[in-house]
Coordinates of N, CA and C in Angstrom, one line a residue:
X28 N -14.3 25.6 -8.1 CA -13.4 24.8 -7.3 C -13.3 23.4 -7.9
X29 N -12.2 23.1 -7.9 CA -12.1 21.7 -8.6 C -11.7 20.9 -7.7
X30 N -13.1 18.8 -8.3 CA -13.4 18.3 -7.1 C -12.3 17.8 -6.8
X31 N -12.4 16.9 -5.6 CA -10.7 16.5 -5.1 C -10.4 15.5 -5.9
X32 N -11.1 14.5 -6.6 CA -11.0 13.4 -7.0 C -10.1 14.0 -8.7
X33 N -10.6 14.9 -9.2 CA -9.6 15.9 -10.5 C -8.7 15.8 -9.5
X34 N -8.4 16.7 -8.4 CA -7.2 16.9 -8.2 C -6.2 16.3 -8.2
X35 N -6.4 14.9 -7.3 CA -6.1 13.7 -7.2 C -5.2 13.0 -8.2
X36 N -7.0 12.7 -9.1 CA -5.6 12.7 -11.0 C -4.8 13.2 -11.0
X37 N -5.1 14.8 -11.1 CA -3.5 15.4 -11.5 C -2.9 15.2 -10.9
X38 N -2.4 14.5 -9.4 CA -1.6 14.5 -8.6 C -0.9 13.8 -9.2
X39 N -1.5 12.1 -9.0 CA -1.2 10.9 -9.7 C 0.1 11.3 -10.7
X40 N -0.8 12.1 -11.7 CA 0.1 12.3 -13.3 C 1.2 13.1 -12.6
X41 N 1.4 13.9 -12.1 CA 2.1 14.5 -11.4 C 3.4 13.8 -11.2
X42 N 3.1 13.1 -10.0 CA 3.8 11.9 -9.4 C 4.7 11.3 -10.3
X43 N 3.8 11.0 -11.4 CA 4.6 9.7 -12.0 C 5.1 10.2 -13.3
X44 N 4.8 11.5 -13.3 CA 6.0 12.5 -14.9 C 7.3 12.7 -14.3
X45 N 7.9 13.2 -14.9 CA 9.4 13.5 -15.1 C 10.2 12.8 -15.1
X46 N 11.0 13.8 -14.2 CA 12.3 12.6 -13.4 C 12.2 12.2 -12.0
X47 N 12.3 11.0 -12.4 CA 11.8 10.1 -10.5 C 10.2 10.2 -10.4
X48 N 10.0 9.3 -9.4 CA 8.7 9.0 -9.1 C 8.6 9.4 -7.7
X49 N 7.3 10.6 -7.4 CA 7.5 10.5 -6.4 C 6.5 9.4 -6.0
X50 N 6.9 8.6 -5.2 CA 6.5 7.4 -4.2 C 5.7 8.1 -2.9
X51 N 6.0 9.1 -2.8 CA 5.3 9.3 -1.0 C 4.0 10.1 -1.4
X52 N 3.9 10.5 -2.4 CA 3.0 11.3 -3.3 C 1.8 10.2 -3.5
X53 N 1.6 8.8 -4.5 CA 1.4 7.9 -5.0 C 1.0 7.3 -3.4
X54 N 1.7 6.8 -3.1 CA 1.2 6.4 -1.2 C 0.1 7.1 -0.6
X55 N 0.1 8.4 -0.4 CA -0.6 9.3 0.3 C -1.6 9.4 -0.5
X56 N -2.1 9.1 -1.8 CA -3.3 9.0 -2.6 C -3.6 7.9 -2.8
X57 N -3.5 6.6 -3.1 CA -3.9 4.9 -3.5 C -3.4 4.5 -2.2
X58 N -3.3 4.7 -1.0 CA -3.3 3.9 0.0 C -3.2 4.4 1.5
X59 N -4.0 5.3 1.6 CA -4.4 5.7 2.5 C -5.4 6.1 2.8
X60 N -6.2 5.1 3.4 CA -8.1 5.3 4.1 C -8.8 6.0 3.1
X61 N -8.6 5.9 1.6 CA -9.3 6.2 0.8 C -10.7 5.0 0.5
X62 N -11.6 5.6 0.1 CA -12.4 4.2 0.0 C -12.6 3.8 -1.2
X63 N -12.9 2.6 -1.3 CA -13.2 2.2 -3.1 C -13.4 3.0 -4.1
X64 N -15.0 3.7 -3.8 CA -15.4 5.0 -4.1 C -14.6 5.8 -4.9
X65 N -13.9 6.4 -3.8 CA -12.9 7.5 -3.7 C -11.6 7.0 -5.4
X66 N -11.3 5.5 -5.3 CA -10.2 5.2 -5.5 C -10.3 5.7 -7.3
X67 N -11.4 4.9 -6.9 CA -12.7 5.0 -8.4 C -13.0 6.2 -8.9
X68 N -13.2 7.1 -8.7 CA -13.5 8.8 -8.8 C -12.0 8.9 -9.4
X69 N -11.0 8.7 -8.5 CA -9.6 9.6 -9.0 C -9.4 8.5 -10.8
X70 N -9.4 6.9 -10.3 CA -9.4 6.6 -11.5 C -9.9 7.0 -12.8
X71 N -11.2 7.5 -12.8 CA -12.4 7.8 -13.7 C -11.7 9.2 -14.3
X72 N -11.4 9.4 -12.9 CA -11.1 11.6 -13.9 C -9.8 11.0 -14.5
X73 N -9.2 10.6 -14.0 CA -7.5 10.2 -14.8 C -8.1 9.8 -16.3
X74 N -8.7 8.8 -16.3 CA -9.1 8.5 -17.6 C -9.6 9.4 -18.7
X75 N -10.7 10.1 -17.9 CA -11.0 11.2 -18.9 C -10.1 12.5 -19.2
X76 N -9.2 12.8 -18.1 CA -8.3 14.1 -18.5 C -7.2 13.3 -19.3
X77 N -6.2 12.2 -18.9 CA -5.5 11.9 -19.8 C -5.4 11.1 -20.6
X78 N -6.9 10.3 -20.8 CA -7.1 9.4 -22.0 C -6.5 8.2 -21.7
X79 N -6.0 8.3 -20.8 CA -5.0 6.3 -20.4 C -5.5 6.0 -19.4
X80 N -5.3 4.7 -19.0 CA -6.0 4.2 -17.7 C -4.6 4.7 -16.5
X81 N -5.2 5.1 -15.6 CA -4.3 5.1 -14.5 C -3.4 3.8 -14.3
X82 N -3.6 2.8 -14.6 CA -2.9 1.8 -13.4 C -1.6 1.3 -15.0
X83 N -2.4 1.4 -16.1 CA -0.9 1.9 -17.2 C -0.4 2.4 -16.8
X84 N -0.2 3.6 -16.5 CA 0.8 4.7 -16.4 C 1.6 4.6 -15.3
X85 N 1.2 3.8 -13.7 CA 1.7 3.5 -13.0 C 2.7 2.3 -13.0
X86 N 2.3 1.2 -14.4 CA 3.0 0.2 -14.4 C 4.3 0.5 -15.7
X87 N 4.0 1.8 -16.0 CA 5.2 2.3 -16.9 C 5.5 3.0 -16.2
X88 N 5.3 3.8 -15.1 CA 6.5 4.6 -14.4 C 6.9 4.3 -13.5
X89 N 6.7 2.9 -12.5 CA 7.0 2.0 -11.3 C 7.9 1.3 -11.5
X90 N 8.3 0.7 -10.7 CA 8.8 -0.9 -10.5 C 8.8 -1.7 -9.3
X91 N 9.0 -3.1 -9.6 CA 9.3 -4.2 -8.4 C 8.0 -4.2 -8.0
X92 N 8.0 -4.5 -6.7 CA 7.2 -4.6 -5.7 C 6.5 -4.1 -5.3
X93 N 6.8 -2.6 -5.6 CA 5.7 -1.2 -5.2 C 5.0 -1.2 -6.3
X94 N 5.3 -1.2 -7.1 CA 4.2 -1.2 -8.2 C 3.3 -1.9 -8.7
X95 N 3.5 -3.5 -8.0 CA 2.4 -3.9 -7.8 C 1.2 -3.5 -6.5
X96 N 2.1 -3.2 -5.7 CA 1.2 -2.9 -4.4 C 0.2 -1.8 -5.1
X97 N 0.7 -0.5 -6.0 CA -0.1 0.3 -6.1 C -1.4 -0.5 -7.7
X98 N -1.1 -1.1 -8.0 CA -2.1 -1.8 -8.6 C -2.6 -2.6 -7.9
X99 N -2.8 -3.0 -7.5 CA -3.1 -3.7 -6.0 C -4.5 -2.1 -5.7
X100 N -3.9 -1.3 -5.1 CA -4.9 -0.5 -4.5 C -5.6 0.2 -5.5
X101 N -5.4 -0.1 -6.9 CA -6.0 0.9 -8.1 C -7.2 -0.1 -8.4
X102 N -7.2 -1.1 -7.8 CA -8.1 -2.0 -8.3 C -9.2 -1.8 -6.8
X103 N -9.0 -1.4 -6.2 CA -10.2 -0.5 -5.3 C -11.3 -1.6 -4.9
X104 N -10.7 -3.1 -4.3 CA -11.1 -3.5 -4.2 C -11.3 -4.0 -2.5
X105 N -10.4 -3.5 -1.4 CA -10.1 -3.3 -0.4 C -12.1 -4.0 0.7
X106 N -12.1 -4.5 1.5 CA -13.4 -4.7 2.2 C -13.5 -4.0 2.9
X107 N -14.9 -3.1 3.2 CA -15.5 -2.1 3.3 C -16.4 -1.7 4.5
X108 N -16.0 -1.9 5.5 CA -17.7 -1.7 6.5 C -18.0 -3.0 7.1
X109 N -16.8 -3.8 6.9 CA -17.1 -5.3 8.3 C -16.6 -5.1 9.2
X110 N -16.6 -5.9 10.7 CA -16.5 -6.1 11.4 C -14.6 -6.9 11.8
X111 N -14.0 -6.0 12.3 CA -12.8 -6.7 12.7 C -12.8 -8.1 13.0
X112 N -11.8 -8.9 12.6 CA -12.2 -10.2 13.0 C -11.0 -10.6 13.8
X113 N -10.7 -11.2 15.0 CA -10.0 -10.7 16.0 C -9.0 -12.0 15.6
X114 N -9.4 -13.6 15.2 CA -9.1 -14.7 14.9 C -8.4 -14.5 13.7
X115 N -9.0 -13.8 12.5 CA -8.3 -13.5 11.4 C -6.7 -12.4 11.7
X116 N -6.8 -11.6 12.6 CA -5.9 -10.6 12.3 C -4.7 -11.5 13.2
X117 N -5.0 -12.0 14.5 CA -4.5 -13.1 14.8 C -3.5 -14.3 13.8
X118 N -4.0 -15.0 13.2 CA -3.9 -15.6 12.0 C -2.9 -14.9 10.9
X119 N -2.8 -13.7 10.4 CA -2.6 -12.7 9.1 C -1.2 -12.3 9.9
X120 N -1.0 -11.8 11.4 CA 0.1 -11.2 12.0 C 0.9 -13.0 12.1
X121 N 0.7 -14.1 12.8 CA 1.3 -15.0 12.6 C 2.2 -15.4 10.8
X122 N 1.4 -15.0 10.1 CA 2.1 -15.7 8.7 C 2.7 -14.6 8.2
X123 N 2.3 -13.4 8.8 CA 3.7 -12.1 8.5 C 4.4 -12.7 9.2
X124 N 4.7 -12.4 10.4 CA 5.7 -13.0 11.4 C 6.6 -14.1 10.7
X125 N 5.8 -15.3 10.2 CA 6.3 -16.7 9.0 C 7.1 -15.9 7.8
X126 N 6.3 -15.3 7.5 CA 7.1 -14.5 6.0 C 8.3 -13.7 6.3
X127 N 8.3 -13.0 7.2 CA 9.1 -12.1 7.8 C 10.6 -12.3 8.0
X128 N 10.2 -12.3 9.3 CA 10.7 -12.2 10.9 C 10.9 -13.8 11.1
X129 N 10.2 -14.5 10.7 CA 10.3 -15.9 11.5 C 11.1 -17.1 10.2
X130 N 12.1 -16.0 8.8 CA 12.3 -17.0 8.0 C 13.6 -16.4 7.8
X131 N 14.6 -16.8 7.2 CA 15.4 -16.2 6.1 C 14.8 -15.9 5.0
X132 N 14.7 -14.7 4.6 CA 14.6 -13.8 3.3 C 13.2 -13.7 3.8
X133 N 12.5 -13.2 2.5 CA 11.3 -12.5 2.7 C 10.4 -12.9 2.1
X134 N 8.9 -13.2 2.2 CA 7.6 -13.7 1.0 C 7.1 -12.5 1.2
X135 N 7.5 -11.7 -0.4 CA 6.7 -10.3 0.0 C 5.2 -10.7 -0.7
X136 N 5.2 -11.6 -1.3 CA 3.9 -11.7 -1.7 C 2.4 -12.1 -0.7
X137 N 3.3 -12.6 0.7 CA 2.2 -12.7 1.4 C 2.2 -10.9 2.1
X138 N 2.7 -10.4 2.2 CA 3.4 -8.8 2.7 C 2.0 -8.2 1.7
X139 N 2.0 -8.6 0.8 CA 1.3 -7.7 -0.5 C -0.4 -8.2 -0.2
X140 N -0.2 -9.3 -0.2 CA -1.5 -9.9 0.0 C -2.2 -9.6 0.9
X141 N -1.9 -9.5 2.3 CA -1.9 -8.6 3.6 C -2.8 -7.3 3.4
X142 N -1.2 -6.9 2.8 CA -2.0 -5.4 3.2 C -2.5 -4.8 2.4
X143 N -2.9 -5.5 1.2 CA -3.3 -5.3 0.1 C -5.7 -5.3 0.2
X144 N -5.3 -6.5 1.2 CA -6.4 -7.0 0.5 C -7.5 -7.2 2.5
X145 N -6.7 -6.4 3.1 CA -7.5 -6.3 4.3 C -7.6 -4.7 4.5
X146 N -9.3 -5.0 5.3 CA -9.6 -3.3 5.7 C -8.5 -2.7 6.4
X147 N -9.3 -1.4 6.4 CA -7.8 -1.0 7.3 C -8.2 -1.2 8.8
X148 N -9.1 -1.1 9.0 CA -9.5 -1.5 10.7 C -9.1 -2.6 10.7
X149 N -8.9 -3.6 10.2 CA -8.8 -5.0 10.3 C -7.1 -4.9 10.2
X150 N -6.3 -4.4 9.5 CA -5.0 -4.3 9.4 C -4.3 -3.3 10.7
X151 N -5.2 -2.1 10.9 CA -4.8 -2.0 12.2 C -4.7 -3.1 13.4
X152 N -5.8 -4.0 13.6 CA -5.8 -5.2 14.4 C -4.6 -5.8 14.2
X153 N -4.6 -6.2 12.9 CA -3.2 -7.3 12.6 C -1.8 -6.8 12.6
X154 N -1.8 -5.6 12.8 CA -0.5 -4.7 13.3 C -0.1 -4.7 14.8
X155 N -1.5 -4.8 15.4 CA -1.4 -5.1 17.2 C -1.0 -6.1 17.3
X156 N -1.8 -7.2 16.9 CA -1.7 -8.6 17.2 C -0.2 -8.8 16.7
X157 N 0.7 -8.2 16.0 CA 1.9 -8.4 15.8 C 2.6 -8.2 16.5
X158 N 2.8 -7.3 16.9 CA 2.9 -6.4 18.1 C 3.2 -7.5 19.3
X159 N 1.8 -8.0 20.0 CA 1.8 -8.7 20.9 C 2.5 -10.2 20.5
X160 N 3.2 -10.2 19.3 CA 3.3 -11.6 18.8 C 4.6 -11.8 18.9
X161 N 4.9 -10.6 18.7 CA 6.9 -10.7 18.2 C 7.7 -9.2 19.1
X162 N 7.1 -8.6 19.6 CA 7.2 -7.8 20.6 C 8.4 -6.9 19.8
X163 N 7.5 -6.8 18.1 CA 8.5 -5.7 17.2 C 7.6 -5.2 16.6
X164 N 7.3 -3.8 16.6 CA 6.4 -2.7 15.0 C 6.6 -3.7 14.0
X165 N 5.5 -3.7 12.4 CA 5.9 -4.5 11.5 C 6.7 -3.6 10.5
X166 N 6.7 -2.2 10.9 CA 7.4 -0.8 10.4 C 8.8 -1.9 10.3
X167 N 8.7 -2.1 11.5 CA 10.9 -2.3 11.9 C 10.9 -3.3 11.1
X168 N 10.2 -4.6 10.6 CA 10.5 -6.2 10.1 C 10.4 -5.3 8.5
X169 N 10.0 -4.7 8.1 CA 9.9 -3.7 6.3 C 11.3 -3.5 6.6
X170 N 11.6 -2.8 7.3 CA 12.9 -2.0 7.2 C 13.8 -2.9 7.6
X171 N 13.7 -3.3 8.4 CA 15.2 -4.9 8.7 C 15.4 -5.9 7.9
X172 N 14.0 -6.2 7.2 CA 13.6 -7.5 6.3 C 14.0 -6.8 4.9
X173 N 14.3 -5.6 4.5 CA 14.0 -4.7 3.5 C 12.9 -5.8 2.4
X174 N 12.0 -5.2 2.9 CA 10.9 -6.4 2.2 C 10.5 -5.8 0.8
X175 N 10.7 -4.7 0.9 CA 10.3 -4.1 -0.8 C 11.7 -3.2 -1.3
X176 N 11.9 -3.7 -2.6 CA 13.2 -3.7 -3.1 C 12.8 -3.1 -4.8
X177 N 13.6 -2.5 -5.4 CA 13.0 -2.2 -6.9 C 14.0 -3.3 -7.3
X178 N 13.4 -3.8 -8.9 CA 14.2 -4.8 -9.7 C 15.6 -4.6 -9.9
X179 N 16.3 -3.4 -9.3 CA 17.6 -2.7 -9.7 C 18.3 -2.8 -7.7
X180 N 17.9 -3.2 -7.3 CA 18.0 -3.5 -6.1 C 17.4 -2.5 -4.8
X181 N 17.8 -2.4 -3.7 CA 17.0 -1.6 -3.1 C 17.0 -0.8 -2.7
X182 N 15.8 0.1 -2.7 CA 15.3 1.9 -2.9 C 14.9 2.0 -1.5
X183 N 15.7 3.1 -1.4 CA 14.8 3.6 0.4 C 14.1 4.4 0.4
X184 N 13.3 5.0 -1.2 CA 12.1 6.0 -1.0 C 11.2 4.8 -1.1
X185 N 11.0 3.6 -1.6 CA 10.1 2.5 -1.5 C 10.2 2.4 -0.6
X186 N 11.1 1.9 0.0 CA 11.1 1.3 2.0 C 10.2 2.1 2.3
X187 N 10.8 3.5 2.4 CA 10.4 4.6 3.1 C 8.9 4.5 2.8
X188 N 8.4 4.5 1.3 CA 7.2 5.0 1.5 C 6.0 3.9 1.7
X189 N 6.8 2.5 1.9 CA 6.0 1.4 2.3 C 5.5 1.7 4.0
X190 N 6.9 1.6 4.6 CA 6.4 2.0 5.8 C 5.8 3.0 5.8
X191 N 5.6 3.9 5.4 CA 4.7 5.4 5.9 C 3.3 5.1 5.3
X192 N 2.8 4.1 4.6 CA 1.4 3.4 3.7 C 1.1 2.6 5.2
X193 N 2.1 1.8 6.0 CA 1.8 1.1 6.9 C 1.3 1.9 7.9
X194 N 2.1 3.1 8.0 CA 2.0 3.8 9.9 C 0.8 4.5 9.0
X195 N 0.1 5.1 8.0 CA -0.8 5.6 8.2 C -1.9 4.9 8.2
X196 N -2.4 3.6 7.2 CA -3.5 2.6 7.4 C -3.6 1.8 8.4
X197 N -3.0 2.5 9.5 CA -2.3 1.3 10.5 C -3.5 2.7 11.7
X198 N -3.5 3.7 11.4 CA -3.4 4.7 12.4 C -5.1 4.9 12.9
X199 N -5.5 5.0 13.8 CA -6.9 5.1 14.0 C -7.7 5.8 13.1
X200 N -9.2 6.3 12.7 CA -10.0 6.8 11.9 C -10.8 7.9 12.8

């Protein structure tokens, strides 16, 4: 039986051959409640079955915005096993809200930074505290704000598969 972390790879390569990228594919493996570990294993087999580094191949078959997000999570750097911090997620949903919702146009790079670089318990929190902030899902501010756009303008399998990276890291464990 082959481990899941091979399978993974092949998924990855999968994903990002042919024609079109599948995005919901790529989502549902680098950014979803996978843990460093995990991220690391699929990286490692990629390397040894197809001799390139994973996060190449993603930045030649990606674009815009999503494609940094997914380098972003190939770098498997995500915080691991702390303690929600209730002031922080507080804090993180206000300057989404600022970036968002609360400006004309969009700072996806604070968007990126977010949800890039907080646990997901901790990003669940800061999806509540949004919630209670602005009394809208941050799902709806992605999709109204269309905060992720390819360099050719904007993709609604990105949209799509940003939001669906949100509602699942967002979702209890």
């Amino acid at each position: 039986m082959t481990p899941m972390y091979q399978y993974l790879a092949s998924e990855v390569k999968s994903a990002i051959s042919g024609v079109g990228t599948n995005e919901d594919a790529l989502i549902e493996i680098l950014c979803t409640r996978r843990s460093n570990a995990e991220i690391q294993q699929i990286k490692d087999a990629y390397k040894q079955r197809y001799s390139k580094d994973m996060e190449e191949d993603i930045l030649d078959y990606t674009c815009g915005d999503f494609k940094h997000i997914l380098v972003s999570m190939c770098n498997a750097s995500r915080p691991e096993g702390e303690p929600v911090d209730l002031a922080l997620a507080a804090a993180d949903a206000q300057k989404l809200h600022e970036a968002g919702q609360g400006q004309r146009g969009t700072d996806v790079s604070r968007f990126q930074a977010t949800l890039c670089s907080r646990s997901y318990d901790q990003l669940r929190q800061i999806f509540h505290e949004y919630v209670k902030l602005t009394d809208h899902n941050i799902t709806e501010v992605i999709e109204k704000k269309n905060v992720w756009k390819s360099e050719t303008g904007p993709s609604d399998n990105c949209q799509s598969s940003v939001r669906y990276a949100v509602l699942l890291c967002g979702k209890a464990t």
